[in-house]
XYZ file of C-alpha atoms in Angstrom:
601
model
C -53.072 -72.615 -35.021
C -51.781 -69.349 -35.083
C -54.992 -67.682 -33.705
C -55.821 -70.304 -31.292
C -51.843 -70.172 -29.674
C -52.490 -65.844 -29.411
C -56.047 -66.753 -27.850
C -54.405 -69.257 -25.590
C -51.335 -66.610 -24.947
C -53.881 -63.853 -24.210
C -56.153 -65.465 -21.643
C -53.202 -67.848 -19.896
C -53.052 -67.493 -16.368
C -49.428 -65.299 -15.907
C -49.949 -63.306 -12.943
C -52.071 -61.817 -9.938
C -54.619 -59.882 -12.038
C -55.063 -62.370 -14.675
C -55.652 -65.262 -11.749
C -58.278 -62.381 -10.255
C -60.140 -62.272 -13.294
C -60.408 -65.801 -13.663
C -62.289 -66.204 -9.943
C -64.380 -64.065 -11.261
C -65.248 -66.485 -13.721
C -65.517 -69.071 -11.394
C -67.235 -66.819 -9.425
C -69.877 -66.503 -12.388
C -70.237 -69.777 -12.632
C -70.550 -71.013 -9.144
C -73.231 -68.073 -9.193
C -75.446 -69.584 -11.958
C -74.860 -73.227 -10.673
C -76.217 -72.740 -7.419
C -79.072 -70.430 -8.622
C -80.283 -73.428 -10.824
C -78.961 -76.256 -8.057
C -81.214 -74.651 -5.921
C -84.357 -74.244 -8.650
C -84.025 -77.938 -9.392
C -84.018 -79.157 -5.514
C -87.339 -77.309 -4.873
C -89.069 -78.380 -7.888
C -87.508 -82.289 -7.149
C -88.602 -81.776 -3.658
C -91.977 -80.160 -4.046
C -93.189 -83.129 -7.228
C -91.034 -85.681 -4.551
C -92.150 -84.768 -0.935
C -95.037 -83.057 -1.256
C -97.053 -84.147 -4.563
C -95.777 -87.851 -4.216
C -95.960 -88.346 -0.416
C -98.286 -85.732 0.969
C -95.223 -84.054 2.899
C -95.277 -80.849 3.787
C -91.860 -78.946 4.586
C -91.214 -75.690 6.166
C -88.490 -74.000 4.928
C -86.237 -70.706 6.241
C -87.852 -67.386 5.562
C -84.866 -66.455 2.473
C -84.125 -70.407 1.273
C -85.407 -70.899 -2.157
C -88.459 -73.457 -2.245
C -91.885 -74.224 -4.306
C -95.077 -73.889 -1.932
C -98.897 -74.661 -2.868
C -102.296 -74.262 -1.081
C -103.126 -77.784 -1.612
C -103.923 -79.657 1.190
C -102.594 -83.547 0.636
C -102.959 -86.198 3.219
C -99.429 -87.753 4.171
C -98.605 -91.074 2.997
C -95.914 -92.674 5.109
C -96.300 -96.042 3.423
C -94.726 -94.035 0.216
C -92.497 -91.458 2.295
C -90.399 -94.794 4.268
C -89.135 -96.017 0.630
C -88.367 -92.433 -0.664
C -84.887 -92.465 0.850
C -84.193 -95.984 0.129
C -84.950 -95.342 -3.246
C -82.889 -92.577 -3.203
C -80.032 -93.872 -1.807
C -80.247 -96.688 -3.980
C -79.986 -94.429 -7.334
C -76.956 -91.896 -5.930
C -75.589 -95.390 -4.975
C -75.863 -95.839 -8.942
C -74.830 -93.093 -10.117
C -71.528 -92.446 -7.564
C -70.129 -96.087 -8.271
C -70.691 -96.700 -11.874
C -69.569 -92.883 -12.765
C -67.896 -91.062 -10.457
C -67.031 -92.516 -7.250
C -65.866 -88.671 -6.011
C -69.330 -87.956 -5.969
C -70.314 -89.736 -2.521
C -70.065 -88.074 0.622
C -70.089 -84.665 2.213
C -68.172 -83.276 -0.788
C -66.365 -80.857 1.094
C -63.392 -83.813 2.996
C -62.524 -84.721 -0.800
C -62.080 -81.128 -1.972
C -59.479 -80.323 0.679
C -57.836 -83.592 -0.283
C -57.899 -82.424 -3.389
C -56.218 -78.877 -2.153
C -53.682 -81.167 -0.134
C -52.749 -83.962 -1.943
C -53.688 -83.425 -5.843
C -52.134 -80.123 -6.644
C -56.087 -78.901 -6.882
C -57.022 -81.562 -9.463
C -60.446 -82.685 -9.601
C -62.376 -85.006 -11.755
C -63.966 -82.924 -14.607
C -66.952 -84.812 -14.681
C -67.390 -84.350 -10.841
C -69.566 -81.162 -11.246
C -72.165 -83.045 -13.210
C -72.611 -85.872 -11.059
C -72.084 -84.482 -7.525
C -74.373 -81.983 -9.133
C -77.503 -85.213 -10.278
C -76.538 -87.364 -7.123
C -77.031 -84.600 -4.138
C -80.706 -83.361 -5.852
C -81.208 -87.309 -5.731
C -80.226 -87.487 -2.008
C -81.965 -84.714 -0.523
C -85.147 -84.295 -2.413
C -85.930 -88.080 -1.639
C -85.653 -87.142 1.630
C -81.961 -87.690 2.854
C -80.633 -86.101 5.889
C -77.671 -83.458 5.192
C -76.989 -79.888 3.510
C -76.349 -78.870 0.153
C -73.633 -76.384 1.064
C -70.802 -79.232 1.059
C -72.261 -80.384 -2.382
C -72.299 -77.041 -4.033
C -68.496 -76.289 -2.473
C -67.432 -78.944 -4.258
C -69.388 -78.725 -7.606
C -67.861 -74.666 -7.494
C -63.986 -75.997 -6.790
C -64.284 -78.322 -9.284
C -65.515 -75.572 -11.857
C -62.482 -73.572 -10.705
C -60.143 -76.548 -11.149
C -61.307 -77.421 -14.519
C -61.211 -73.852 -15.622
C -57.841 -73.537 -14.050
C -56.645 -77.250 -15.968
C -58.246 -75.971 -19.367
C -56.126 -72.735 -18.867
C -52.695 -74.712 -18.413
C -51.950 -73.271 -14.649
C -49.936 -74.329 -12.606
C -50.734 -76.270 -9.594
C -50.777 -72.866 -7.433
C -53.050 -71.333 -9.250
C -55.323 -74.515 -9.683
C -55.374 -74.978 -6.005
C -56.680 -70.947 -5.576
C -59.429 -71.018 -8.084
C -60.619 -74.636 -6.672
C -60.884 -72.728 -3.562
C -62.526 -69.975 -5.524
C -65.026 -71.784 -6.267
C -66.086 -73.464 -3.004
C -66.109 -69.955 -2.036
C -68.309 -69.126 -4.581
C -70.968 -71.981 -4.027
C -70.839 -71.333 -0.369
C -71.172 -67.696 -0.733
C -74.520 -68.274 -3.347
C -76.237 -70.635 -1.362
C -76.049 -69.042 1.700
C -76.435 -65.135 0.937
C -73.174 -65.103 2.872
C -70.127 -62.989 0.591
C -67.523 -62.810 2.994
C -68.542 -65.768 4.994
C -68.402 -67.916 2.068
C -64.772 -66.704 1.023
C -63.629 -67.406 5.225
C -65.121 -70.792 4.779
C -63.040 -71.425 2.127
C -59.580 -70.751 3.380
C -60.202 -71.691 7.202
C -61.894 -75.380 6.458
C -58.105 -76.526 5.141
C -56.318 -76.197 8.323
C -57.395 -77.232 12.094
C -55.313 -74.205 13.048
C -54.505 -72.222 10.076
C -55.906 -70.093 7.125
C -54.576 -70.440 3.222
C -54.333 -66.156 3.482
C -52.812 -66.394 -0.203
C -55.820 -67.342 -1.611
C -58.470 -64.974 0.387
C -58.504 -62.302 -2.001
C -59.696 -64.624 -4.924
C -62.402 -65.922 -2.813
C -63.788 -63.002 -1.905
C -63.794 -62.021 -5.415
C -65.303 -65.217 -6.416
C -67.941 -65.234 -3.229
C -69.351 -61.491 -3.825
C -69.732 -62.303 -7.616
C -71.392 -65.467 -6.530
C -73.646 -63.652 -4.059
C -74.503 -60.659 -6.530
C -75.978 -63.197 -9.107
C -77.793 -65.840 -6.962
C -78.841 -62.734 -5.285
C -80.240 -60.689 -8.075
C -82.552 -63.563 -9.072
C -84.071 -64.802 -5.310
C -83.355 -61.740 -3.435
C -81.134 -59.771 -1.441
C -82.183 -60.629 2.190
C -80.505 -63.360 5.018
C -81.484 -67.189 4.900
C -82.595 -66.763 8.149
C -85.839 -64.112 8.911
C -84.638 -63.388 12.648
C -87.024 -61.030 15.373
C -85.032 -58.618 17.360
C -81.873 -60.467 18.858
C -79.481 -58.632 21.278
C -77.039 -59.316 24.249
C -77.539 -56.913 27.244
C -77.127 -58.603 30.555
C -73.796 -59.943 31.321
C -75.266 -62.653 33.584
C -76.355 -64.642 31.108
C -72.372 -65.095 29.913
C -72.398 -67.833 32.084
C -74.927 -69.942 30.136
C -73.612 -69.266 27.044
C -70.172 -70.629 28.570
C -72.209 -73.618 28.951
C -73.514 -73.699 25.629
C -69.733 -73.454 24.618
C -68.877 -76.553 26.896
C -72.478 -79.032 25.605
C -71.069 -77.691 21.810
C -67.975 -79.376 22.274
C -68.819 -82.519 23.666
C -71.544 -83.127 21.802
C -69.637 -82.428 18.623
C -67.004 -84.919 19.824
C -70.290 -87.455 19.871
C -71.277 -86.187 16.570
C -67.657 -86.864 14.965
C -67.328 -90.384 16.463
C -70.384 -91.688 15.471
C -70.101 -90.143 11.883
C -66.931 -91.800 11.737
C -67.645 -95.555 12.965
C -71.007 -95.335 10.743
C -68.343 -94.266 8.288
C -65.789 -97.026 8.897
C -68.611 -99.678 9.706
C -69.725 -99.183 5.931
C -66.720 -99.057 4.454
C -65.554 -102.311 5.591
C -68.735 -103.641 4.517
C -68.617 -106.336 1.816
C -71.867 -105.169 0.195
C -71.386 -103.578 -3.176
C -71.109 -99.893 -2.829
C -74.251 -98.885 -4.950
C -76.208 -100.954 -2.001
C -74.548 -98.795 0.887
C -76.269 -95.537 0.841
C -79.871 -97.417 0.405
C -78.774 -99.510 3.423
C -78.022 -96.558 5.397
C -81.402 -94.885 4.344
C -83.455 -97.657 6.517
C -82.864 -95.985 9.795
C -83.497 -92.744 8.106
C -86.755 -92.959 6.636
C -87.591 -95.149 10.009
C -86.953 -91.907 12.075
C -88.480 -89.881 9.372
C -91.793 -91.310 9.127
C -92.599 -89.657 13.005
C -89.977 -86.892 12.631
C -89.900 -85.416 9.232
C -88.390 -82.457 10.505
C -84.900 -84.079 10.784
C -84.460 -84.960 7.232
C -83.016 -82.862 4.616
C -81.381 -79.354 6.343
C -84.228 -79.217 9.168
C -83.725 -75.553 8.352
C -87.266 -74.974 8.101
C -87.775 -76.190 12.197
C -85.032 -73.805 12.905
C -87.013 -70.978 11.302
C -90.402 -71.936 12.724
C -88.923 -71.744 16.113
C -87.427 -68.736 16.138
C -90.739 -67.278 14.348
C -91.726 -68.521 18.043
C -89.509 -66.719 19.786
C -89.817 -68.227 23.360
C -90.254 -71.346 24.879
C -94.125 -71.096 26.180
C -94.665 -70.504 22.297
C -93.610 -74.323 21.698
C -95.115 -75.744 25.254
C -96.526 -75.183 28.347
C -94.476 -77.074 29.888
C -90.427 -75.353 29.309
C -88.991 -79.170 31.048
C -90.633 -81.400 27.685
C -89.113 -77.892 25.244
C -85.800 -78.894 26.899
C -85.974 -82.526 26.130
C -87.559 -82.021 22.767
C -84.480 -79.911 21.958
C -82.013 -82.792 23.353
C -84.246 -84.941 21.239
C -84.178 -83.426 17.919
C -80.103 -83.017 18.057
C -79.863 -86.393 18.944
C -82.010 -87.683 16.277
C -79.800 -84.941 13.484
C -76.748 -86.777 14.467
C -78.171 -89.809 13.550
C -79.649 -89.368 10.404
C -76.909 -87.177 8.883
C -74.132 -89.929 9.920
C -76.736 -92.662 8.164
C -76.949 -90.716 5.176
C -73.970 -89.283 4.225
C -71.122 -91.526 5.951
C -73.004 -94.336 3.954
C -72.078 -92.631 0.848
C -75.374 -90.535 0.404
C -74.161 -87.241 -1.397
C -75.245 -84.319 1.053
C -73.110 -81.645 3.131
C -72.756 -81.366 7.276
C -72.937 -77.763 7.640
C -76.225 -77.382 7.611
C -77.065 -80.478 10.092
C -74.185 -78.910 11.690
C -76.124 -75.898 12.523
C -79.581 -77.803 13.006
C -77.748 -79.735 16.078
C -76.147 -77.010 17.475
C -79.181 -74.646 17.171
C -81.126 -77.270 19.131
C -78.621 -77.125 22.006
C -78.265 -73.568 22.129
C -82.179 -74.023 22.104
C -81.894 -76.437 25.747
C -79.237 -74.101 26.728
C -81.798 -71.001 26.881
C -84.517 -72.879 27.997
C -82.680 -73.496 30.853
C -81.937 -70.179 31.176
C -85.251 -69.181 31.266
C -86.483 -71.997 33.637
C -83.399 -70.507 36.242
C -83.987 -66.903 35.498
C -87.399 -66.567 34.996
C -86.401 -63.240 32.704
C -87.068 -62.782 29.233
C -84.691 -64.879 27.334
C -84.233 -64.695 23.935
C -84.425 -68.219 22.662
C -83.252 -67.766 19.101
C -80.150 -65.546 20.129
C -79.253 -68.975 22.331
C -79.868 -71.246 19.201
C -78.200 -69.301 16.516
C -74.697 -68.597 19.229
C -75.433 -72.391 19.138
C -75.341 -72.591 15.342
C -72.035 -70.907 15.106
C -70.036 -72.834 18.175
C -71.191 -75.928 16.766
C -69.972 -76.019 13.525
C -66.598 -74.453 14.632
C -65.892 -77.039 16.877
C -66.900 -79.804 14.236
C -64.982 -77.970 11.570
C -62.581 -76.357 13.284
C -63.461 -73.457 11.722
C -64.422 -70.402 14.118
C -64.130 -67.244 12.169
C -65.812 -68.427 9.583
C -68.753 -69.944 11.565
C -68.976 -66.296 13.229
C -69.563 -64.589 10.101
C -71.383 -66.842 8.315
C -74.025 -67.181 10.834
C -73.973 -63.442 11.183
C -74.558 -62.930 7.231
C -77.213 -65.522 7.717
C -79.625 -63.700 10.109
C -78.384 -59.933 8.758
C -77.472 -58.829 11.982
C -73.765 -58.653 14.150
C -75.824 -57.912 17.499
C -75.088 -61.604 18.224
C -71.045 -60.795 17.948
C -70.159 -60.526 20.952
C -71.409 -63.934 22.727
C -71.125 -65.403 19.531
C -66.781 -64.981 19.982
C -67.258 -65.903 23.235
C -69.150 -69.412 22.850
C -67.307 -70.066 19.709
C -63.759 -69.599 20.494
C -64.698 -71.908 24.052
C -65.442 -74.275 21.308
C -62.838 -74.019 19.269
C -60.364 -74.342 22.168
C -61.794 -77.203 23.522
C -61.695 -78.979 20.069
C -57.963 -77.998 19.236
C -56.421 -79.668 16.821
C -57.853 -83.432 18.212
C -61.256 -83.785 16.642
C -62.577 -83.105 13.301
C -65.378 -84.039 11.450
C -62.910 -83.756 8.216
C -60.542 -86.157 7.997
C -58.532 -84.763 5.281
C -57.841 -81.381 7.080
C -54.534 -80.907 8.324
C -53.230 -79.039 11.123
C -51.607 -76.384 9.502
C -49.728 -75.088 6.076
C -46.292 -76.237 7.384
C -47.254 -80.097 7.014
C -49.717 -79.375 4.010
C -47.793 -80.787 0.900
C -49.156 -77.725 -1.073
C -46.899 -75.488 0.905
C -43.722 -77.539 0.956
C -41.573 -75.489 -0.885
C -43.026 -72.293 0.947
C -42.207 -73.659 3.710
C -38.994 -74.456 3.222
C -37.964 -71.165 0.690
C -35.706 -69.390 3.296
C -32.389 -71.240 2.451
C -32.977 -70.654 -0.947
C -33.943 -67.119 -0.137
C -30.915 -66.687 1.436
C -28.675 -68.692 -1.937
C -28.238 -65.995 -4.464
C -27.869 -67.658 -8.294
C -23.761 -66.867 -8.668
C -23.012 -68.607 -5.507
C -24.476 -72.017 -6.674
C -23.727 -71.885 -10.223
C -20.644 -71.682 -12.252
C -21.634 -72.162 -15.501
C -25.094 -72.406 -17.064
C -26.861 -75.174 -19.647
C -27.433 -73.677 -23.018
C -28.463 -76.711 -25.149
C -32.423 -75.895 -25.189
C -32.147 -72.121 -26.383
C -33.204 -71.797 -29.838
C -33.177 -69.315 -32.118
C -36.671 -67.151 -32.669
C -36.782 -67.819 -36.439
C -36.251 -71.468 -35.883
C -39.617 -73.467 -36.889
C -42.210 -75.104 -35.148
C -41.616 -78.411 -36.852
C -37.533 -78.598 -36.756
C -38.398 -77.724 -32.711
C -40.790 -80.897 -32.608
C -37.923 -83.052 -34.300
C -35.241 -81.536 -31.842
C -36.936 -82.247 -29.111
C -36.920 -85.260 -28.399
C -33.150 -85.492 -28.561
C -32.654 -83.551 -25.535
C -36.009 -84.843 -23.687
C -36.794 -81.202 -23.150
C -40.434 -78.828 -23.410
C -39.877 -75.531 -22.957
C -37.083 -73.546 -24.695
C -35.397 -70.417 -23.774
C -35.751 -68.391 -27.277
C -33.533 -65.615 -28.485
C -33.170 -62.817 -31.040
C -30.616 -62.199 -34.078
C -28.282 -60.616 -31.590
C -28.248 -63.794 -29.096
C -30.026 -61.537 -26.286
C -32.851 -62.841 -24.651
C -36.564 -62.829 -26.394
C -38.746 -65.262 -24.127
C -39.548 -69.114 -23.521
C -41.543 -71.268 -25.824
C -43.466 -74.270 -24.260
C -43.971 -76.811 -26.667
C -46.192 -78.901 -24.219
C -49.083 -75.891 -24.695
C -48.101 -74.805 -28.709
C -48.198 -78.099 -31.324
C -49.296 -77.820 -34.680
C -52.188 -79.535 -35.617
C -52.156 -81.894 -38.333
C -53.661 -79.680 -40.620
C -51.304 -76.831 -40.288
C -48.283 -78.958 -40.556
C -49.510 -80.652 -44.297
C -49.927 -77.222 -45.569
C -47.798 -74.697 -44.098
C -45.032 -76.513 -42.307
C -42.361 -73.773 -43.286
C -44.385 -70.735 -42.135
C -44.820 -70.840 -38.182
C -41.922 -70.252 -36.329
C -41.194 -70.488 -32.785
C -41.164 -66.588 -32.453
C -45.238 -67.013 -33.346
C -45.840 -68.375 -29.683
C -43.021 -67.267 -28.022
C -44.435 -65.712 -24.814
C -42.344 -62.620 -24.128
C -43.670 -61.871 -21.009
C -41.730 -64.091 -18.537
C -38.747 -61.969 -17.318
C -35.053 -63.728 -16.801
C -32.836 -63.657 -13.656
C -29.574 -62.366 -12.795
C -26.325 -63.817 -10.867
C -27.331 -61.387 -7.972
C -30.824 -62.466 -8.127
C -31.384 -65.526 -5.474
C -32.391 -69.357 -6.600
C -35.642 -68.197 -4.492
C -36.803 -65.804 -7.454
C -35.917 -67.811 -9.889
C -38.230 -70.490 -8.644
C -41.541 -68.712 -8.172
C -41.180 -67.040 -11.585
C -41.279 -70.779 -12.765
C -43.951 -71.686 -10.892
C -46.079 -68.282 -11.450
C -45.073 -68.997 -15.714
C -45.835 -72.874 -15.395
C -42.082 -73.242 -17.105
C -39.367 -75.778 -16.147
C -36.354 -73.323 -16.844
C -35.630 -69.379 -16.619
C -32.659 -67.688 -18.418
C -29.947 -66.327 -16.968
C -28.892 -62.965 -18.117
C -25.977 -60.551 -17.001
C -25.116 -57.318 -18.326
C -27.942 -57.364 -21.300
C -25.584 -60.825 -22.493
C -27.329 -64.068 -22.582
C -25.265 -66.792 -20.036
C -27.908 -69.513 -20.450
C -30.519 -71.316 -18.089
C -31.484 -72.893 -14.973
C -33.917 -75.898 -14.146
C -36.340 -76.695 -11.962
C -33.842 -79.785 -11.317
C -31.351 -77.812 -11.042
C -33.224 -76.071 -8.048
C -34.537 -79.450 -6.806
C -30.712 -80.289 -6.380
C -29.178 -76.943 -5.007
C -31.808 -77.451 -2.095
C -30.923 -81.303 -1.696
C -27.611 -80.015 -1.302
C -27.976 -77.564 1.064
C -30.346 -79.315 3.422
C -27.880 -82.179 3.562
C -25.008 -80.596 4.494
C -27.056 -78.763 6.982
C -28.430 -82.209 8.094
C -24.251 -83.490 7.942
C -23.318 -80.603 10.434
């Protein structure tokens, strides 16, 4: 017991640096999970697609994926009930085990962030983990970025739970590691860690948790990395912005971005609330909402899973006469294949199919910024750059969907290896974004901004308490859950009770004060308490670290210390001499007070 309460002690979560070196464990792991997330989905997808029914997929030139000389003759008789089947097994597996499991992955982590204090099902990893390789190597329409977010932030919130943090810290490494998984998957370090932070709020950041998730995201990055290569998802010919007239089409871009991302979000949603009120069993749903995919997929095979392997074969292309003859039937074929990516992703997913949207996100919007510079060419007659249109196009996209601009910037960046694009990139994104404001959203648990966010209610509201220094609010301090150092483990657990209390301010021979003992993290075992009941003492996990207060010190400090510490009272000392303590009730009503009379007046 001893050992284990030191070992607990030593690796606790008590600070900046020690919550640092924990993303890095998440980090780690979020690494490792995608590298073999992403091994499993090309082996599932090559015995699946190709050996099974005779598909053939392209892929992006730095994506991870199985190929093979053999030439197979396509089956479409076997490819239609691929999804169904598919559907029909994550259906299983998401309502008999873990109902989290279903969806996008990435709405239910920032409800998680929101509304849970960062607590996630422990068992969600696993199964999001099973039921997404399921989804998308049958043949399902969606990403696997959402997915592996959400396996990583439920690694960090585990780790975090196992560690005994507090709900602050749980929160940061669950973001850690959706930073991490994002990061991984997508070669993208820094775009990864932005993702992270910015997909919370509609107009805000979480800023206090960037520097983990950049931690977590380059750690992520440097594994997956070392083991499929250090290049960009994307292999992208020469792309560059030079002549200022062709601002005016990217505006346009900007403008068919947002308003076909506001038809993207409604029909995701009514697919989404049409299922839900459906009274078929839930395991049923997702196979239901495979039909319509595997109808379109039979003649379109390119919109199913990511469709990031079209997006790299036509901007291997480069132009539009390298796709047709005819640049009007490339225009509509763009149109087309958007269209047809809206679809099946809303099927899929808002039916309860486990898959992501930021990678149909970019499919859609690299088809329109496809049209867009088609029609540039077909006006200009120049030499337009048709992938610089589609991957501006990627980026404005999913920020207006996601509400989420810097991060779609960078991430796209990271994902060709090039800023050239920067500078029409800010342009058509922020249009976007703009447009989009705070109405539309293609997350429905993402709030507006930190100050309605229940995770930030008390930072919110910290100034009067900031301003309320300790002597002005209290007169005379609680002392009847200190304890003497010496004092054993076992008397403590019969004390207890008594006064319904957990932690204990401990002190020395000389009354001054030594540190706080949590009985909620340090019981004896069974074992220890038949045989050596007399020898531990509360001094033996007594963590000396957490400092005290003062009377000049403000009700402010006193409160994060508790919430850094994961303690429900702080001691009070003056002068060296030992006054007693204050609780987090205590705090709870000094505010109620305040805000009242403010309220009164």
């Amino acid at each position: 017991m001893l050992g284990y309460s030191y070992l607990k002690n030593l690796f606790k979560i008590t600070g900046h640096k020690s919550l640092y070196f924990y993303s890095m464990i998440v980090g780690i792991v979020s690494g490792l999970t995608a590298l073999f997330f992403s091994w499993l989905l090309a082996c599932a997808e090559f015995i699946i697609q190709f050996k099974l029914a005779g598909l053939k997929q392209s892929h992006p030139a730095g994506e991870f994926f199985i190929t093979s000389n053999e030439s197979l003759v396509f089956n479409p008789y076997i490819f239609f009930f691929l999804p169904i089947l598919g559907g029909l097994l994550c259906g299983i597996l998401t309502h008999f085990f873990c109902n989290e499991a279903a969806g996008a992955g990435m709405d239910s982590t920032i409800h998680a962030f929101h509304q849970k204090e960062g607590k996630m099902n422990p068992k969600l990893p696993f199964y999001k983990f099973i039921s997404t390789i399921i989804t998308l190597s049958s043949g399902g329409s969606g990403g696997k970025e959402g997915p592996i977010a959400q396996i990583g932030a439920g690694f960090g919130s585990t780790i975090a739970s196992w560690m005994g943090a507090g709900a602050r810290a749980r929160r940061t490494l669950l973001l850690a590691g959706m930073a991490g998984g994002i990061g991984a998957i997508f070669h993208s370090p820094l775009g990864g860690a932005l993702t992270a932070v910015e997909s919370l709020y509609k107009e805000d950041i979480e800023s206090d948790s960037l520097i983990s998730c950049i931690i977590s995201s380059v750690t992520a990055y440097l594994i997956y990395s070392s083991v499929t290569g250090f290049h960009s998802i994307y292999k992208v010919r020469e792309v560059s912005f030079t002549n200022m007239w062709e601002i005016f089409f990217y505006i346009l871009l900007g403008l068919s971005a947002y308003y076909t991302g506001v038809i993207f979000i409604n029909i995701f949603h009514k697919i989404q609330s049409k299922f839900s009120k459906m009274s078929l069993p839930s395991y049923l749903k997702p196979a239901l909402g495979a039909i319509p995919v595997a109808c379109i997929g039979i003649f379109f095979p390119q919109v199913l899973g990511s469709g990031a392997g079209l997006l790299q074969e036509i901007i291997d292309k480069g132009s539009a006469e390298q796709i047709s003859s005819n640049p009007y039937l490339v225009f509509l074929l763009f149109l087309f294949f958007a269209f047809l990516k809206i679809l099946t992703t809303s099927f899929t997913v808002a039916s309860g199919g486990s898959a992501g949207i930021f990678a149909p996100s970019l499919f859609i919007g690299g088809m329109l910024g496809g049209a867009i510079g088609t029609i540039a060419q077909i006006v200009s007659g120049n030499d337009i750059s048709i992938p610089s249109f589609m991957l501006v196009g990627m980026s404005a996209f999913y920020s207006g969907v996601s509400s989420a601009p810097i991060a779609g910037m960078v991430m796209i960046c990271e994902m060709i290896g090039s800023y050239k694009l920067l500078p029409p990139l800010m342009i058509v994104t922020i249009i976007t974004f703009l447009l989009s404001g705070n109405k539309i959203s293609i997350f429905k648990n993402q709030l507006e901004n930190r100050f309605v966010s229940p995770a930030h209610y008390w930072d919110m509201n910290l100034d009067i308490l900031e301003r309320t220094k300790i002597k002005d609010v209290f007169s005379e301090f609680r002392k009847i859950a200190a304890v003497p150092k010496k004092m054993l483990v076992t008397e403590l657990e019969e004390f207890a009770p008594e006064i319904k209390a957990s932690d204990f301010i401990v002190t020395d021979e000389k009354g001054f004060y030594y540190g706080i003992f949590s009985l909620r993290k340090n019981r004896l075992d069974e074992t220890l308490r038949t045989i050596a009941p007399t020898l531990v003492t509360v001094e033996d996990a007594t963590n000396t670290q957490i400092p005290y207060v003062q009377l000049t010190d403000t009700v402010s400090e006193a409160h994060k210390i508790m919430l850094q510490y994961d303690i429900d009272k702080i001691a009070v000392v003056e002068d060296e001499k030992f006054l007693g303590y204050i609780r987090i009730s205590d705090i709870i009503r000094v505010y109620s007070s305040i805000t009242s009379k403010k309220k009164a007046s």
